[in-house]
PDB file of C-alpha atoms in Angstrom:
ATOM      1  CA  UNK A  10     104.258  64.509 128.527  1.00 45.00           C
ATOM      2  CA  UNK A  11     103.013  67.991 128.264  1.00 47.00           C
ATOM      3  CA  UNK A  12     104.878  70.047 125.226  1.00 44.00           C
ATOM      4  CA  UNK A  13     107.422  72.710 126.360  1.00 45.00           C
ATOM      5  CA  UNK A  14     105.978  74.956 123.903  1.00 42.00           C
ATOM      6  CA  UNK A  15     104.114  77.762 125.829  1.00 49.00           C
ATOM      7  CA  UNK A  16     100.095  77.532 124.435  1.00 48.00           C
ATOM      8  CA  UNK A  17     100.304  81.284 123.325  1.00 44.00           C
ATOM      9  CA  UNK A  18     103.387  80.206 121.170  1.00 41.00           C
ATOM     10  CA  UNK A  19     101.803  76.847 119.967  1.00 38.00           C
ATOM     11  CA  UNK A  20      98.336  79.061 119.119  1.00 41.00           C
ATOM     12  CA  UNK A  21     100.288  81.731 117.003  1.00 38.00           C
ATOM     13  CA  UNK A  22     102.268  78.444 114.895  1.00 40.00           C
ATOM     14  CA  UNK A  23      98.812  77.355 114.005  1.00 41.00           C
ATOM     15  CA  UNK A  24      97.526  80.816 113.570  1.00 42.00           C
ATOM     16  CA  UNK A  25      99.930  81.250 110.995  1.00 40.00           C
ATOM     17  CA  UNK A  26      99.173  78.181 109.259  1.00 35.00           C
ATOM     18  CA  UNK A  27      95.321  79.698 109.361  1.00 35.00           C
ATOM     19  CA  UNK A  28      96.826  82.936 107.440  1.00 33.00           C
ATOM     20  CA  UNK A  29      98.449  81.461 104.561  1.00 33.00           C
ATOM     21  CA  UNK A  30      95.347  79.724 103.337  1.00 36.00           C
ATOM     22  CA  UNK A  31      92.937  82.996 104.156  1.00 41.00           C
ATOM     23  CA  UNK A  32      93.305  85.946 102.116  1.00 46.00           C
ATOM     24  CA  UNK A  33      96.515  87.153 101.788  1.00 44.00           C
ATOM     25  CA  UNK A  34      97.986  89.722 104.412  1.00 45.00           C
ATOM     26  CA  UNK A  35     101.060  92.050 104.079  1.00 36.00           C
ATOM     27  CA  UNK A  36     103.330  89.089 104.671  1.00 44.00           C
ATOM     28  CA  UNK A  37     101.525  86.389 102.327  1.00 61.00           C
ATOM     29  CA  UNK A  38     101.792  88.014  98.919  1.00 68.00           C
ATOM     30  CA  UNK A  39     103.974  85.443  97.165  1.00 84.00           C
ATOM     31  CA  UNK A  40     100.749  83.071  96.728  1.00 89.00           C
ATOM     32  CA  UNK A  41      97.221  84.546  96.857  1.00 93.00           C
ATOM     33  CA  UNK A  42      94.103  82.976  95.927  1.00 95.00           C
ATOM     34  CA  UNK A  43      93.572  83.460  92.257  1.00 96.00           C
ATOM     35  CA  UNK A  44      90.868  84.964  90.558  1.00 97.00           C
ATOM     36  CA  UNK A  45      87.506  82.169  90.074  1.00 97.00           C
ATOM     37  CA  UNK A  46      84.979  84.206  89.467  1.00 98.00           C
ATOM     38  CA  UNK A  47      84.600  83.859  85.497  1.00 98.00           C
ATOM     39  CA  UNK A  48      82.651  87.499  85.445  1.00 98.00           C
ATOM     40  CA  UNK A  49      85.883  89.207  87.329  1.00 98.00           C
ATOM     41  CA  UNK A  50      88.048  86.900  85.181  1.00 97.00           C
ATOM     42  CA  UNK A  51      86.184  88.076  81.527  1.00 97.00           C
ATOM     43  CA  UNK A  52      85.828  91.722  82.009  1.00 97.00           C
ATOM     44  CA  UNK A  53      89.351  92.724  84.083  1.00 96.00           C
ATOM     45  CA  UNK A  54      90.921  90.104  82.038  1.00 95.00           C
ATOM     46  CA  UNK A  55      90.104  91.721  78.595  1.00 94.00           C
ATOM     47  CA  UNK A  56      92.560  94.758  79.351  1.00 92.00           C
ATOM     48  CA  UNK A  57      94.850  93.490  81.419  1.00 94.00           C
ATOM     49  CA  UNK A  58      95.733  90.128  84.104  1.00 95.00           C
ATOM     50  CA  UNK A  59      92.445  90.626  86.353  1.00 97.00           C
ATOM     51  CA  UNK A  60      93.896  91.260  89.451  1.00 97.00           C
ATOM     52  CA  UNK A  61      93.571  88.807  92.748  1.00 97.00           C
ATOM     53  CA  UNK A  62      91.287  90.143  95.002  1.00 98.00           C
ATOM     54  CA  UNK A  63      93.725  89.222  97.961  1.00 96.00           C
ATOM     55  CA  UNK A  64      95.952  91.991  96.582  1.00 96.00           C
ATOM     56  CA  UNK A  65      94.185  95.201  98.008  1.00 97.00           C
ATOM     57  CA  UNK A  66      91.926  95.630 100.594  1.00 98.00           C
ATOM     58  CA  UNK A  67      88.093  96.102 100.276  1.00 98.00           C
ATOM     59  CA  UNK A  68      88.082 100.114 100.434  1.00 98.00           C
ATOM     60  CA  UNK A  69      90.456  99.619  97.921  1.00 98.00           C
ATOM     61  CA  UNK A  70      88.410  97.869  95.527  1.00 98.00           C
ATOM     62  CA  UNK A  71      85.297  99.769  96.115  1.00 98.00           C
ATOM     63  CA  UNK A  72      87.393 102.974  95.941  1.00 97.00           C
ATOM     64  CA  UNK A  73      88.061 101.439  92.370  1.00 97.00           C
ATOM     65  CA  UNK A  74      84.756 100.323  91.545  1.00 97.00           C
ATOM     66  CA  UNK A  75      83.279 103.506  92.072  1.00 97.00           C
ATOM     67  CA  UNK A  76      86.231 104.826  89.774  1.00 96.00           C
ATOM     68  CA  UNK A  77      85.177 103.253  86.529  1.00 96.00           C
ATOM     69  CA  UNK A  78      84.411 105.740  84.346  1.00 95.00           C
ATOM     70  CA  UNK A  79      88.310 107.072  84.394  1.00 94.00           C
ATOM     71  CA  UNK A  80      90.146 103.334  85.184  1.00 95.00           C
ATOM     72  CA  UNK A  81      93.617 104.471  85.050  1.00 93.00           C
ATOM     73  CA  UNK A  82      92.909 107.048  82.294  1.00 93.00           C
ATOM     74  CA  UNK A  83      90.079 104.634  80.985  1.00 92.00           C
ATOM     75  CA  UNK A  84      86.465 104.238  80.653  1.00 94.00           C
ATOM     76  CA  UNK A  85      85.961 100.814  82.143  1.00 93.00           C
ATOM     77  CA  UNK A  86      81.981 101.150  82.317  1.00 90.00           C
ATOM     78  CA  UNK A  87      80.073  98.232  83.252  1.00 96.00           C
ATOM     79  CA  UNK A  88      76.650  97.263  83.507  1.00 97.00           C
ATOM     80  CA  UNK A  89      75.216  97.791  86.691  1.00 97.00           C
ATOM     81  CA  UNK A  90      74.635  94.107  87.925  1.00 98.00           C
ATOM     82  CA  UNK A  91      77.967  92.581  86.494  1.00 97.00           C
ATOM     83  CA  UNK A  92      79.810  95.963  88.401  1.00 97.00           C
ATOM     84  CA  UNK A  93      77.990  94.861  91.549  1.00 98.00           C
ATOM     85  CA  UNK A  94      78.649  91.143  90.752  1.00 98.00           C
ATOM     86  CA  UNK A  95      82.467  91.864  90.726  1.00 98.00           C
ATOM     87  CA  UNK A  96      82.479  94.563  93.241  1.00 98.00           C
ATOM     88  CA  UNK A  97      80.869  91.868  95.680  1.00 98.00           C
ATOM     89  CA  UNK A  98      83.410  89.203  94.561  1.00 98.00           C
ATOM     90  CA  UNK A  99      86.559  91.274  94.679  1.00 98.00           C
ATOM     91  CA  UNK A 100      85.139  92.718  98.619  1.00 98.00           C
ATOM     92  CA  UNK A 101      84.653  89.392  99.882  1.00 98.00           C
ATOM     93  CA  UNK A 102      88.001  88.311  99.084  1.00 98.00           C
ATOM     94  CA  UNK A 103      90.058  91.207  99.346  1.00 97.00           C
ATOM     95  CA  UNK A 104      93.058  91.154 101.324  1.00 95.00           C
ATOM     96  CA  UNK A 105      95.153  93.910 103.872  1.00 94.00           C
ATOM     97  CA  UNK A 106      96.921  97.050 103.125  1.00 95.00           C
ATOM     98  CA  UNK A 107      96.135 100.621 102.311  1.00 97.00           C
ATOM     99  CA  UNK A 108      92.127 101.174 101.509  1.00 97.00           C
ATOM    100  CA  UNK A 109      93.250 104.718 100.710  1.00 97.00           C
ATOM    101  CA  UNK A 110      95.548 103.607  97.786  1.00 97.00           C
ATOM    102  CA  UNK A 111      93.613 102.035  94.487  1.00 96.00           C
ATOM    103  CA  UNK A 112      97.135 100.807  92.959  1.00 96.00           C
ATOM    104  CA  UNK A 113      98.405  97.645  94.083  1.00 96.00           C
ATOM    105  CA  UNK A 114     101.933  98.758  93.146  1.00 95.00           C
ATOM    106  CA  UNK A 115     101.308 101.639  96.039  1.00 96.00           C
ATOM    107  CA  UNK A 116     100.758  99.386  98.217  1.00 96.00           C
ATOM    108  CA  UNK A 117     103.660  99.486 101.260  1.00 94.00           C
ATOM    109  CA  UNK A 118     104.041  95.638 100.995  1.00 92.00           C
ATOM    110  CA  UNK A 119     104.528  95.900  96.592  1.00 93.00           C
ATOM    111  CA  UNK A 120     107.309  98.973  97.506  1.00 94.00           C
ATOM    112  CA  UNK A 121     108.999  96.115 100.142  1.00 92.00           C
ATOM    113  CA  UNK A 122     109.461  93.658  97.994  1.00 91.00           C
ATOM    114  CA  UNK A 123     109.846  95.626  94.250  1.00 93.00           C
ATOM    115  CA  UNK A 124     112.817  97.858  95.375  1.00 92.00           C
ATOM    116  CA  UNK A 125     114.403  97.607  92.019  1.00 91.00           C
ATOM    117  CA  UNK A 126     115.966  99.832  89.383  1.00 92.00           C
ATOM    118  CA  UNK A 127     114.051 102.037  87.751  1.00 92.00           C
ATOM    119  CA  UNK A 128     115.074 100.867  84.660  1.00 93.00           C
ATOM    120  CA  UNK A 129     113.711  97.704  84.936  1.00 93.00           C
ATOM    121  CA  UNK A 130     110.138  99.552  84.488  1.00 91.00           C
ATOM    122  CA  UNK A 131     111.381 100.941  81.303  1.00 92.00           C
ATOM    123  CA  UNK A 132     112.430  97.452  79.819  1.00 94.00           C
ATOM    124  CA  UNK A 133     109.842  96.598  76.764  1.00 95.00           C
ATOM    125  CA  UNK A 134     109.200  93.328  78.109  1.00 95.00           C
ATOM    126  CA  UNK A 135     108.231  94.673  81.292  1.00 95.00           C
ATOM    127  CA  UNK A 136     106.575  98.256  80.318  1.00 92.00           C
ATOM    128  CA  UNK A 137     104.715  98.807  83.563  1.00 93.00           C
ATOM    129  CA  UNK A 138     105.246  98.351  87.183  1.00 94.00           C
ATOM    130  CA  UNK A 139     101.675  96.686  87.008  1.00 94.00           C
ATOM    131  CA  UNK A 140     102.373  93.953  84.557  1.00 94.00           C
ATOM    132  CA  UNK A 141     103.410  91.067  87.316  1.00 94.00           C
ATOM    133  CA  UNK A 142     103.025  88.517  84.475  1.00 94.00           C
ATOM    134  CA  UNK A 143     106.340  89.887  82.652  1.00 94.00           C
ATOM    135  CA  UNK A 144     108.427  88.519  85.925  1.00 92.00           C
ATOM    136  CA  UNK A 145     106.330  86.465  87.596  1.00 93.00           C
ATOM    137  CA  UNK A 146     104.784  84.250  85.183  1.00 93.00           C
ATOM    138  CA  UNK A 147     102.191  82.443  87.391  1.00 94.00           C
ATOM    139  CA  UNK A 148     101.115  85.468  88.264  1.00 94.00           C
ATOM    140  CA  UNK A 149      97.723  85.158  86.772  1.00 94.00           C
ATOM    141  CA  UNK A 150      97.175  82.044  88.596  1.00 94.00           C
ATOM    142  CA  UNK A 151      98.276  83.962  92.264  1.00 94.00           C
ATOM    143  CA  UNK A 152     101.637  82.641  92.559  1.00 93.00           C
ATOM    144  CA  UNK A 153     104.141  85.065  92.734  1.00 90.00           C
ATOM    145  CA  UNK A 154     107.109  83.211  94.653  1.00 83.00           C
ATOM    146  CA  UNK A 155     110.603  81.950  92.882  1.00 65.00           C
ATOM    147  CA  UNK A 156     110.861  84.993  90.188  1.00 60.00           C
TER     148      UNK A 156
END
């Protein structure tokens, strides 16, 4: 018996299933791939969570890359192969969004689904829009669902 599921509606179920294992997309944020690459890992990791790659998109991360010598209002220098090694690493697995915007909390999808109050940012626990780790505490391991 043939399903009574049209084929373009059977292709897009599986599609989806496709997505959610790929890098993440605008709708796939609660669980991304997390970081594996131990150079990525050691050298974003000593100033702050290092950040999935599925969180911006790849003109995004080069954008940052490039950006290095004022990271946020710091001098994130790097030598030249271990900046290639991670640009490389965060490129091939970035994910969708805004290549124009280097902060993943500019990002239209963060905005969505962070529509808080303000004060929350000012909370000491929390200090920054940019430390997911003080709500979501599997955060550094890509999981940012039930916080």
């Amino acid at each position: 018996m043939r399903s009574s599921l049209p084929r373009a509606a059977l292709f897009l179920m599986l599609a989806g299933v496709v997505v959610t294992v790929g890098p993440a997309n605008a709708s796939q944020f609660e669980r991304v791939a997390p970081v594996t690459h131990a150079l990525t890992k050691k050298e974003c990791g000593e100033c702050h969570m290092a950040f999935q790659p599925g969180l911006l998109p790849a003109a995004s991360w080069n954008r940052l890359m490039d950006g290095l010598s004022d990271h946020f209002g710091e001098k994130a220098s790097l030598p030249a192969d271990s900046a290639a090694a991670i640009r490389a690493y965060l490129t091939q697995n970035a994910g969708g969004g805004d290549g124009r915007l280097i902060r993943v909390t500019e990002q239209d999808w963060w905005r969505r689904k962070h529509r808080l109050d303000p004060a929350v940012w000012q909370r000491k626990t929390v200090g920054a829009k940019s430390n997911c780790e003080a709500c979501h505490r599997d955060a550094g391991k890509g999981l940012y669902e039930g916080d």
